[in-house]
Coordinates of C-alpha atoms and ligand atoms in Angstrom, one line a residue:
X30 CA 48.9 72.1 102.8
X31 CA 49.1 75.6 104.2
X32 CA 51.4 78.0 102.3
X33 CA 52.9 80.5 104.7
X34 CA 51.9 84.1 103.7
X35 CA 55.5 85.1 103.8
X36 CA 56.6 82.6 101.2
X37 CA 57.1 83.9 97.7
X38 CA 58.9 82.2 94.8
X39 CA 60.5 83.5 91.7
X40 CA 62.0 82.4 88.4
X41 CA 65.4 82.3 90.2
X42 CA 64.1 79.7 92.6
X43 CA 63.0 77.5 89.7
X44 CA 66.4 77.8 88.0
X45 CA 68.3 77.0 91.2
X46 CA 66.1 74.0 92.1
X47 CA 66.4 72.7 88.5
X48 CA 70.2 73.0 88.8
X49 CA 70.2 71.2 92.1
X50 CA 68.0 68.4 90.8
X51 CA 70.1 67.9 87.6
X52 CA 73.3 67.9 89.7
X53 CA 71.9 65.3 92.1
X54 CA 70.6 63.0 89.4
X55 CA 74.0 63.3 87.5
X56 CA 75.8 62.5 90.7
X57 CA 73.8 59.4 91.5
X58 CA 74.0 58.1 88.0
X59 CA 77.8 58.7 87.9
X60 CA 78.2 56.7 91.1
X61 CA 75.9 53.9 89.8
X62 CA 78.0 53.6 86.6
X63 CA 81.2 53.4 88.6
X64 CA 79.8 50.7 91.0
X65 CA 78.5 48.7 88.0
X66 CA 82.0 48.4 86.6
X67 CA 84.1 48.2 89.8
X68 CA 81.9 45.9 91.9
X69 CA 83.0 47.9 95.0
X70 CA 82.6 45.8 98.3
X71 CA 81.2 48.9 100.0
X72 CA 78.7 49.5 97.2
X73 CA 75.6 48.8 99.4
X74 CA 76.4 52.0 101.4
X75 CA 75.5 54.1 98.4
X76 CA 71.8 53.5 99.1
X77 CA 70.6 55.4 96.0
X78 CA 73.2 54.5 93.5
X79 CA 73.7 50.8 94.5
X80 CA 70.2 49.6 93.4
X81 CA 70.7 51.5 90.1
X82 CA 74.1 49.8 89.6
X83 CA 72.5 46.4 89.9
X84 CA 70.2 47.3 87.0
X85 CA 73.2 48.6 85.0
X86 CA 75.4 45.6 85.6
X87 CA 73.8 43.8 82.6
X88 CA 75.3 46.3 80.1
X89 CA 78.7 45.8 78.5
X90 CA 81.6 47.2 80.5
X91 CA 82.8 49.3 77.5
X92 CA 79.4 51.0 77.2
X93 CA 79.4 51.6 81.0
X94 CA 82.8 53.3 80.8
X95 CA 81.8 55.5 77.9
X96 CA 78.6 56.5 79.7
X97 CA 80.6 57.3 82.8
X98 CA 82.9 59.5 80.8
X99 CA 80.1 61.4 79.2
X100 CA 78.2 61.8 82.5
X101 CA 81.3 63.0 84.3
X102 CA 81.9 65.8 81.8
X103 CA 78.3 66.8 81.7
X104 CA 78.3 66.8 85.6
X105 CA 81.4 69.0 85.5
X106 CA 79.9 71.4 83.0
X107 CA 76.6 71.7 84.9
X108 CA 78.6 72.4 88.1
X109 CA 80.6 75.1 86.4
X110 CA 77.5 76.8 84.9
X111 CA 75.8 76.6 88.3
X112 CA 78.8 78.2 90.0
X113 CA 78.7 81.0 87.5
X114 CA 75.0 81.4 88.0
X115 CA 75.4 81.6 91.8
X116 CA 77.0 85.1 91.4
X117 CA 73.7 86.6 90.2
X118 CA 71.2 84.4 92.0
X119 CA 70.1 84.3 95.6
X120 CA 72.5 81.3 96.0
X121 CA 75.2 83.9 96.6
X122 CA 73.8 84.3 100.1
X123 CA 76.0 81.7 101.9
X124 CA 78.9 84.0 101.1
X125 CA 77.3 87.4 101.4
X126 CA 75.2 86.2 104.4
X127 CA 78.3 85.2 106.2
X128 CA 80.0 88.5 105.5
X129 CA 76.8 90.3 106.6
X130 CA 76.8 88.5 109.9
X131 CA 80.6 89.1 110.5
X132 CA 80.2 92.9 109.7
X133 CA 76.9 93.4 111.5
X134 CA 76.5 96.6 113.5
X135 CA 77.6 96.1 117.1
X136 CA 75.9 99.2 118.5
X137 CA 72.6 98.8 120.4
X138 CA 69.7 98.1 118.0
X139 CA 67.8 101.0 119.5
X140 CA 70.5 103.5 118.5
X141 CA 70.3 105.4 115.2
X142 CA 73.5 106.9 114.1
X143 CA 73.5 110.7 114.1
X144 CA 74.4 112.9 111.2
X145 CA 77.9 114.2 112.1
X146 CA 78.6 117.9 111.7
X147 CA 75.0 118.6 110.9
X148 CA 75.6 122.3 110.4
X149 CA 78.2 121.7 107.7
X150 CA 76.7 118.7 106.0
X151 CA 75.7 119.1 102.4
X152 CA 73.9 115.8 101.9
X153 CA 71.4 114.4 104.4
X154 CA 70.2 110.8 104.7
X155 CA 70.0 108.3 101.9
X156 CA 68.9 109.3 98.4
X157 CA 71.4 107.5 96.1
X158 CA 74.1 105.0 95.8
X159 CA 76.8 107.2 97.4
X160 CA 74.7 107.7 100.6
X161 CA 74.8 104.1 101.7
X162 CA 77.6 102.9 104.0
X163 CA 79.6 100.0 102.6
X164 CA 78.1 97.8 105.3
X165 CA 74.6 98.7 104.2
X166 CA 75.5 97.8 100.6
X167 CA 76.9 94.5 101.8
X168 CA 73.8 93.8 104.0
X169 CA 71.4 94.5 101.1
X170 CA 73.3 92.0 99.0
X171 CA 73.0 89.4 101.7
X172 CA 69.2 89.1 101.6
X173 CA 68.2 85.5 100.9
X174 CA 64.5 86.3 100.3
X175 CA 63.5 84.1 103.3
X176 CA 60.7 86.4 104.4
X177 CA 61.3 86.0 108.1
X178 CA 61.3 89.8 108.4
X179 CA 57.7 89.7 107.4
X180 CA 56.5 87.4 110.1
X181 CA 55.9 90.1 112.8
X182 CA 55.9 93.2 110.6
X183 CA 52.7 95.2 111.4
X184 CA 52.6 96.9 108.0
X185 CA 52.8 93.6 106.1
X186 CA 50.1 92.0 108.3
X187 CA 47.7 94.9 107.9
X188 CA 48.0 95.1 104.1
X189 CA 50.2 98.2 103.7
X190 CA 52.7 98.8 100.9
X191 CA 55.7 98.4 103.2
X192 CA 57.1 94.9 103.2
X193 CA 60.6 94.8 104.7
X194 CA 61.8 92.0 102.4
X195 CA 60.7 93.9 99.3
X196 CA 62.3 97.0 100.6
X197 CA 65.7 95.3 100.9
X198 CA 65.3 93.7 97.5
X199 CA 64.3 97.0 95.9
X200 CA 67.4 98.6 97.4
X201 CA 69.6 95.7 96.4
X202 CA 68.3 95.8 92.8
X203 CA 68.8 99.6 92.7
X204 CA 72.4 99.2 94.0
X205 CA 73.1 96.3 91.6
X206 CA 71.9 98.3 88.6
X207 CA 74.2 101.2 89.4
X208 CA 77.3 99.7 90.9
X209 CA 77.1 95.9 90.9
X210 CA 79.1 93.6 88.7
X211 CA 76.0 93.4 86.5
X212 CA 75.4 97.1 86.2
X213 CA 74.8 98.3 82.6
X214 CA 72.3 97.3 80.1
X215 CA 73.0 93.6 79.9
X216 CA 73.2 93.3 83.7
X217 CA 69.7 94.8 84.2
X218 CA 68.0 91.6 83.1
X219 CA 70.3 89.6 85.4
X220 CA 69.6 91.9 88.3
X221 CA 65.8 91.6 87.6
X222 CA 66.2 87.8 87.8
X223 CA 68.0 88.0 91.1
X224 CA 66.1 90.7 92.9
X225 CA 62.8 90.5 91.0
X226 CA 62.9 94.3 91.0
X227 CA 65.8 95.4 88.8
X228 CA 65.1 99.1 89.1
X229 CA 66.4 100.4 85.8
X230 CA 69.3 102.8 85.9
X231 CA 67.2 105.8 85.3
X232 CA 64.9 105.4 88.3
X233 CA 65.5 107.5 91.5
X234 CA 65.8 105.6 94.8
X235 CA 63.2 107.6 96.7
X236 CA 59.8 107.8 94.9
X237 CA 61.1 105.6 92.0
X238 CA 62.5 102.4 93.5
X239 CA 61.2 102.8 97.0
X240 CA 57.8 104.5 97.3
X241 CA 57.2 107.3 99.8
X242 CA 54.3 105.2 101.2
X243 CA 56.8 102.5 102.1
X244 CA 59.1 105.0 103.8
X245 CA 56.4 106.6 105.9
X246 CA 54.4 103.5 106.8
X247 CA 57.1 102.1 109.0
X248 CA 56.5 102.2 112.8
X249 CA 60.3 101.5 113.4
X250 CA 59.2 98.6 115.6
X251 CA 62.3 96.6 114.8
X252 CA 60.5 93.3 114.3
X253 CA 62.1 92.8 110.9
X254 CA 65.6 93.4 112.2
X255 CA 65.0 91.1 115.2
X256 CA 64.0 88.2 112.8
X257 CA 66.5 88.7 110.0
X258 CA 69.0 85.8 110.2
X259 CA 71.8 87.9 108.5
X260 CA 71.4 91.0 110.6
X261 CA 70.0 93.3 107.9
X262 CA 68.9 96.6 109.5
X263 CA 65.8 97.9 107.9
X264 CA 65.1 100.8 110.3
X265 CA 68.3 102.8 109.7
X266 CA 67.7 102.5 106.0
X267 CA 64.1 103.8 106.3
X268 CA 65.2 106.5 108.8
X269 CA 68.0 107.5 106.3
X270 CA 65.5 108.0 103.5
X271 CA 63.1 109.9 105.8
X272 CA 66.1 112.2 106.7
X273 CA 66.6 113.0 103.1
X274 CA 62.9 113.7 102.5
X275 CA 62.6 115.9 105.5
X276 CA 66.0 117.8 105.5
X277 CA 66.7 118.0 101.8
X278 CA 63.4 118.0 100.1
X279 CA 61.0 119.3 102.8
X280 CA 58.6 116.5 101.9
X281 CA 56.8 114.7 104.7
X282 CA 53.2 113.9 105.7
X283 CA 51.3 117.0 106.5
X284 CA 50.4 115.9 110.0
X285 CA 54.1 116.2 110.9
X286 CA 54.2 119.9 110.2
X287 CA 52.5 120.9 113.4
X288 CA 54.5 118.3 115.4
X289 CA 57.8 119.7 114.1
X290 CA 56.8 123.3 114.7
X291 CA 55.7 122.5 118.3
X292 CA 58.9 120.6 119.0
X293 CA 61.0 123.5 117.7
X294 CA 59.0 126.2 119.5
X295 CA 57.7 124.5 122.6
X296 CA 60.0 121.5 123.1
X297 CA 57.1 119.0 122.9
X298 CA 54.9 117.7 120.0
X299 CA 51.9 119.4 121.6
X300 CA 50.8 123.0 121.8
X301 CA 51.4 123.4 125.4
X302 CA 53.8 125.9 126.9
X303 CA 56.9 124.6 128.8
X304 CA 55.5 126.3 131.9
X305 CA 52.5 123.9 131.8
X306 CA 54.7 120.8 132.0
X307 CA 54.3 120.2 135.6
X308 CA 50.6 121.1 135.8
X309 CA 49.7 117.5 136.5
X310 CA 51.3 117.8 139.9
X311 CA 48.4 120.1 140.9
X312 CA 46.2 117.1 140.9
X313 CA 48.2 115.5 143.8
X314 CA 47.9 116.2 147.5
X315 CA 51.6 115.5 148.1
X316 CA 54.0 117.9 146.5
X317 CA 56.4 116.8 143.8
X318 CA 59.8 118.4 144.1
X319 CA 61.5 120.0 141.1
X320 CA 65.3 119.6 140.4
X321 CA 65.9 123.3 140.6
X322 CA 64.5 123.5 144.2
X323 CA 66.3 120.3 145.2
X324 CA 69.6 121.6 143.8
X325 CA 69.1 124.9 145.5
X326 CA 68.5 123.3 148.9
X327 CA 71.6 121.1 148.5
X328 CA 69.6 117.9 148.9
X329 CA 70.1 114.8 146.8
X330 CA 67.5 112.5 145.1
X331 CA 67.7 108.9 144.2
X332 CA 66.0 109.3 140.9
X333 CA 65.2 112.0 138.4
X334 CA 61.7 111.2 137.2
X335 CA 61.7 111.9 133.4
X336 CA 58.0 112.4 132.8
X337 CA 58.0 112.7 129.0
X338 CA 55.7 114.8 126.8
X339 CA 52.7 112.4 126.8
X340 CA 53.0 111.8 130.5
X341 CA 53.1 115.6 131.1
X342 CA 50.4 116.9 128.7
X343 CA 48.2 114.1 127.5
X344 CA 45.2 113.7 129.8
X345 CA 45.1 109.9 129.7
X346 CA 48.8 109.4 130.2
X347 CA 48.8 112.0 133.0
X348 CA 47.0 109.3 135.0
X349 CA 49.9 107.0 134.6
X350 CA 52.3 109.7 135.7
X351 CA 50.2 110.3 138.8
X352 CA 50.0 106.6 139.5
X353 CA 53.8 106.3 139.3
X354 CA 54.2 109.3 141.5
X355 CA 52.0 107.7 144.1
X356 CA 54.0 104.5 143.9
X357 CA 57.3 106.4 144.4
X358 CA 55.8 108.3 147.4
X359 CA 54.4 105.1 148.9
X360 CA 57.8 103.3 148.6
X361 CA 59.6 106.3 150.1
X362 CA 61.7 106.9 146.9
X363 CA 63.4 110.3 146.9
X364 CA 62.8 111.7 143.5
X365 CA 62.3 115.0 141.6
X366 CA 61.2 116.1 138.2
X367 CA 62.6 118.7 135.8
X368 CA 59.3 120.5 135.5
X369 CA 59.4 123.3 132.8
X370 CA 63.1 122.4 132.1
X371 CA 62.2 119.1 130.6
X372 CA 62.0 118.8 126.8
X373 CA 61.3 116.1 124.3
X374 CA 64.2 113.7 124.0
X375 CA 64.1 114.1 120.2
X376 CA 62.9 110.5 119.6
X377 CA 59.9 111.3 117.5
X378 CA 61.8 113.9 115.5
X379 CA 64.7 111.6 114.8
X380 CA 62.6 108.6 113.7
X381 CA 60.5 110.9 111.6
X382 CA 63.6 112.1 109.8
X383 CA 64.1 115.5 111.4
X384 CA 67.6 114.9 112.6
X385 CA 68.2 118.6 113.0
X386 CA 65.4 119.0 115.5
X387 CA 66.3 115.7 117.2
X388 CA 69.8 116.8 117.9
X389 CA 68.7 120.2 119.1
X390 CA 66.3 118.7 121.6
X391 CA 68.6 116.0 122.7
X392 CA 71.5 118.4 123.3
X393 CA 69.2 120.7 125.3
X394 CA 68.1 117.7 127.5
X395 CA 71.6 116.5 128.0
X396 CA 72.8 120.0 129.0
X397 CA 70.0 120.2 131.6
X398 CA 70.7 116.8 133.0
X399 CA 74.4 117.4 133.2
X400 CA 73.9 120.7 134.8
X401 CA 72.1 118.9 137.7
X402 CA 74.7 116.1 137.7
X403 CA 71.9 113.6 137.3
X404 CA 73.0 110.0 137.7
X405 CA 69.8 107.9 137.8
X406 CA 66.7 108.4 135.9
X407 CA 63.3 106.6 135.9
X408 CA 60.8 107.1 133.2
X409 CA 57.5 105.5 132.2
X410 CA 58.1 106.1 128.5
X411 CA 60.1 103.4 126.6
X412 CA 60.9 105.9 123.8
X413 CA 62.5 108.3 126.3
X414 CA 64.1 105.3 128.0
X415 CA 65.7 104.2 124.7
X416 CA 66.8 107.7 123.7
X417 CA 68.4 108.4 127.1
X418 CA 70.0 105.0 127.3
X419 CA 71.2 104.5 123.8
X420 CA 71.3 107.9 122.1
X421 CA 72.2 110.5 124.8
X422 CA 75.7 109.0 125.2
X423 CA 76.3 110.1 121.6
X424 CA 76.0 113.7 122.9
X425 CA 77.9 113.3 126.2
X426 CA 74.9 112.2 128.4
X427 CA 75.7 109.1 130.4
X428 CA 73.1 108.1 132.9
X429 CA 71.7 105.0 134.6
X430 CA 68.2 104.8 133.3
X431 CA 65.4 102.4 134.4
X432 CA 62.0 101.9 133.0
X433 CA 59.2 102.4 135.6
X434 CA 58.3 98.7 135.3
X435 CA 61.8 97.7 136.4
X436 CA 61.7 100.0 139.4
X437 CA 58.2 98.9 140.4
X438 CA 59.1 95.2 140.2
X439 CA 62.3 96.0 142.3
X440 CA 60.3 97.9 144.9
X441 CA 57.8 95.0 145.1
X442 CA 60.5 92.5 145.5
X443 CA 62.1 94.6 148.2
X444 CA 58.8 94.7 150.1
X445 CA 58.6 98.5 149.8
X446 CA 55.1 98.4 148.3
X447 CA 52.2 96.7 150.1
X448 CA 49.4 95.5 148.0
X449 CA 45.8 95.1 149.2
X450 CA 44.6 91.5 148.6
X451 CA 41.0 92.9 148.3
X452 CA 41.9 95.4 145.7
X453 CA 39.5 95.3 142.8
X454 CA 41.3 97.3 140.2
X455 CA 41.9 94.2 138.1
X456 CA 40.8 90.6 138.7
X457 CA 41.3 87.5 136.7
X458 CA 43.2 87.6 133.4
X459 CA 45.4 90.5 132.5
X460 CA 47.4 90.4 129.3
X461 CA 50.6 92.4 128.7
X462 CA 51.7 94.1 125.6
X463 CA 55.5 94.4 125.2
X464 CA 56.4 97.9 123.9
X465 CA 58.9 97.6 121.0
X466 CA 61.3 100.2 122.5
X467 CA 61.3 98.4 125.9
X468 CA 61.2 94.8 124.9
X469 CA 62.6 94.2 121.5
X470 CA 65.1 97.1 121.5
X471 CA 66.2 97.0 125.2
X472 CA 65.3 93.4 126.3
X473 CA 63.1 94.3 129.2
X474 CA 60.7 91.5 129.2
X475 CA 60.5 90.0 132.7
X476 CA 60.1 92.9 135.1
X477 CA 56.8 94.2 133.7
X478 CA 55.5 90.6 133.9
X479 CA 56.8 90.3 137.5
X480 CA 54.9 93.4 138.5
X481 CA 51.7 92.2 137.0
X482 CA 52.0 88.7 138.5
X483 CA 52.5 90.3 141.9
X484 CA 49.0 91.8 141.8
X485 CA 46.5 90.0 144.0
X486 CA 43.9 87.9 142.1
X487 CA 45.5 88.5 138.8
X488 CA 46.5 85.9 136.2
X489 CA 48.9 86.9 133.4
X490 CA 47.6 85.7 130.0
X491 CA 50.1 86.0 127.2
X492 CA 49.1 87.0 123.7
X493 CA 50.0 84.9 120.7
X494 CA 52.8 87.2 119.8
X495 CA 54.8 88.3 122.8
X496 CA 58.3 89.3 124.1
X497 CA 60.8 89.7 121.2
X498 CA 58.0 88.5 118.8
X499 CA 55.5 91.1 120.0
X500 CA 53.3 92.9 117.5
X501 CA 53.6 96.7 117.4
X502 CA 50.8 99.0 118.6
X503 CA 51.4 101.1 115.5
X504 CA 52.5 104.3 117.3
X505 CA 56.3 104.3 116.9
X506 CA 58.5 106.1 114.5
X507 CA 56.3 109.2 114.6
X508 CA 53.3 107.1 113.3
X509 CA 51.2 108.1 116.3
X510 CA 51.0 111.6 114.9
X511 CA 50.2 110.5 111.4
X512 CA 46.9 109.3 109.8
X513 CA 46.8 105.5 109.1
X514 CA 45.2 105.7 105.7
X515 CA 46.4 102.5 104.1
X516 CA 45.4 98.9 105.0
X517 CA 43.8 97.8 108.3
X518 CA 44.5 99.5 111.5
X519 CA 47.5 98.1 113.4
X520 CA 46.2 99.0 116.9
X521 CA 42.9 97.2 116.2
X522 CA 44.8 94.1 115.1
X523 CA 46.6 94.1 118.4
X524 CA 43.5 94.8 120.4
X525 CA 41.9 91.7 118.8
X526 CA 44.9 89.6 119.9
X527 CA 44.5 90.9 123.4
X528 CA 40.8 90.0 123.4
X529 CA 41.6 86.5 122.2
X530 CA 43.3 85.8 125.5
X531 CA 40.0 86.3 127.3
X532 CA 41.6 89.1 129.4
X533 CA 39.5 92.1 130.4
X534 CA 42.6 94.3 131.0
X535 CA 45.3 95.0 128.5
X536 CA 48.4 96.1 130.5
X537 CA 50.5 98.8 128.8
X538 CA 53.9 100.1 129.7
X539 CA 54.3 102.9 127.2
X540 CA 52.3 106.2 126.7
X541 CA 52.4 105.7 122.9
X542 CA 50.9 102.2 123.3
X543 CA 48.3 103.6 125.7
X544 CA 47.1 106.2 123.2
X545 CA 47.1 103.7 120.4
X546 CA 45.1 101.1 122.4
X547 CA 42.6 103.6 123.8
X548 CA 41.9 104.5 120.1
X549 CA 42.0 100.8 119.0
X550 CA 39.5 99.8 121.7
X551 CA 37.2 102.6 120.8
X552 CA 37.6 102.0 117.0
X553 CA 36.8 98.3 117.5
X554 CA 33.8 99.1 119.7
X555 CA 34.9 96.8 122.5
X556 CA 35.0 99.4 125.4
X557 CA 32.7 97.1 127.4
X558 CA 35.0 94.1 127.1
X559 CA 38.5 95.4 127.3
X560 CA 40.2 98.3 129.1
X561 CA 43.8 99.4 128.9
X562 CA 45.8 100.3 132.1
X563 CA 49.4 101.1 132.6
X564 CA 51.4 98.8 134.9
X565 CA 51.8 101.8 137.2
X566 CA 48.0 102.3 137.4
X567 CA 47.5 98.6 138.1
X568 CA 50.0 98.7 141.0
X569 CA 49.0 102.1 142.4
X570 CA 45.4 100.9 142.3
X571 CA 46.2 98.0 144.5
X572 CA 48.5 99.8 147.0
X573 CA 47.8 99.8 150.7
X574 CA 48.7 103.2 152.2
X575 CA 48.4 104.4 155.8
X576 CA 45.6 106.8 156.5
X577 CA 45.6 109.6 159.1
X578 CA 43.3 107.6 161.4
X579 CA 45.8 104.8 161.5
X580 CA 43.8 102.5 159.1
X581 CA 44.9 101.5 155.7
X582 CA 43.2 101.6 152.3
X583 CA 43.8 100.8 148.7
X584 CA 45.5 103.8 147.1
X585 CA 43.3 104.3 144.0
X586 CA 40.5 102.9 142.0
X587 CA 40.2 102.7 138.2
X588 CA 38.4 105.6 136.5
X589 CA 37.1 104.8 133.1
X590 CA 38.7 106.9 130.4
X591 CA 37.0 109.2 128.0
Ligands
LIG622 S1 60.4 98.3 111.6 FE1 58.4 97.2 112.0 S2 57.0 98.3 110.6 FE2 59.1 98.9 109.9 S3 59.5 97.4 108.3 FE3 60.4 96.5 110.2 S4 58.8 95.2 111.0 FE4 57.8 96.5 109.5
LIG623 S1 64.7 88.3 107.0 FE1 66.6 89.3 106.2 S2 67.4 87.8 104.7 FE2 65.2 87.2 105.1 S3 64.0 88.3 103.5 FE3 64.1 89.6 105.3 S4 65.8 91.0 104.9 FE4 66.1 89.2 103.5

């Protein structure tokens, strides 16, 4: 018998199971005693109690009636005690779970709620009982310890301290000790029985009940929330505690200091000047128009190409940017970039707890986009995609935004891109990794697969964990900028899964995933067996484009990284 790694039992489970067993036995015996006296013509339908009643029929009726009376009262008593116990056992979940489902957050899962009136706020994030919303308190109480949130959690599967179920039970225990019906000295024992981690009224939430390692290990991949049957939202809780650490205490991993400084001074996590944002365009023969010039000339574009910080500055991801630009040119899509006017969307800052910086950057981006009256945006970065789609509306930015995989698959379906059947950029099996902020958070699963499947000579091979049950690359939530010092490396775990498909190409659709997988492949020493290519690179590398002499050729070839 294989015991699932997510299964965990406690004294509470034993008590509940004992109650259920005793109640069942009492019920069957009660029925058997009745049948033995009454000789009910329907008795045979009671398939457990009937055979028992046949044995009991030999006893005197007076004795049977007395036993029935005693058993009835003991059954009633057990039921009453069990109902009382339900209030402080996990068996409360049919009630709290139902309430948790009814009062679930109806906003998009990829949207974190902003801190309102940031300038005037006196408390930031979650550091104590008073900082939770009533819905968060209700959700924490609804946890049924099922462990489904662990099934696809990258930190759990790589041996890190963060286990989303434990996190919720820690918070629930903390809340119960301070404000629950069993708060106070007597109640602490009861809360410990229910949550296994009764926190003790003197322990602080952050650093006492929930460790800072748990708070910073999260990649915000959302796999826990996707799986939770009662819609408990772990990521907003973690982001709330990060906010408190960053904005109130100034405590965060040292690697983030430079990132925050760069974001504040330069508008990107890197030490590049804004004027260098469009330097990648110098590598292209065909010019890439900027919005300022387009607006000045009175022309209009179909799409604003939001390049993103990694796509602009990171050498490896610039190749994706260039590939996408070639595709847009080849399909005749009229587009422009913001160039030096583009900034970070604020996604890494927000998910790393720096809400102040996140709002600053997002406001600046929305102002720029609104000034140009931008309507449609295409981006190759799912983090930018999610921020523009789900979080910019909080600040007055309303745009139609598509991920590049969606636009590419549309252009392919419309016949606006011609692929060379002899293209050799990728042959045979290609496996695709669903980026969390594209797939799980924004339900874009089919278009990237359609684009890959359209490639000549390519067979799409799925990894064991895919689509909404995909396994994170380890780079979200600001984790890409932090050291991974605990447990095994998440990116290498995912690279091993990709290798298990027998594919030689791991198709990515996110610059964060690209960076994590390039590292993971190098770290695992499998450079000779597996390479990572963005969907745009795969398609651009197979394009047929007209040449000056009237012939056609494949647009690009794969250049090994490094
Ligand atoms: S968001 Fe991802 S890493 Fe964080 S707790 Fe949930 S499953 Fe684990
Ligand atoms: S999936 Fe939800 S209910 Fe189940 S253990 Fe995790 S948080 Fe609790």
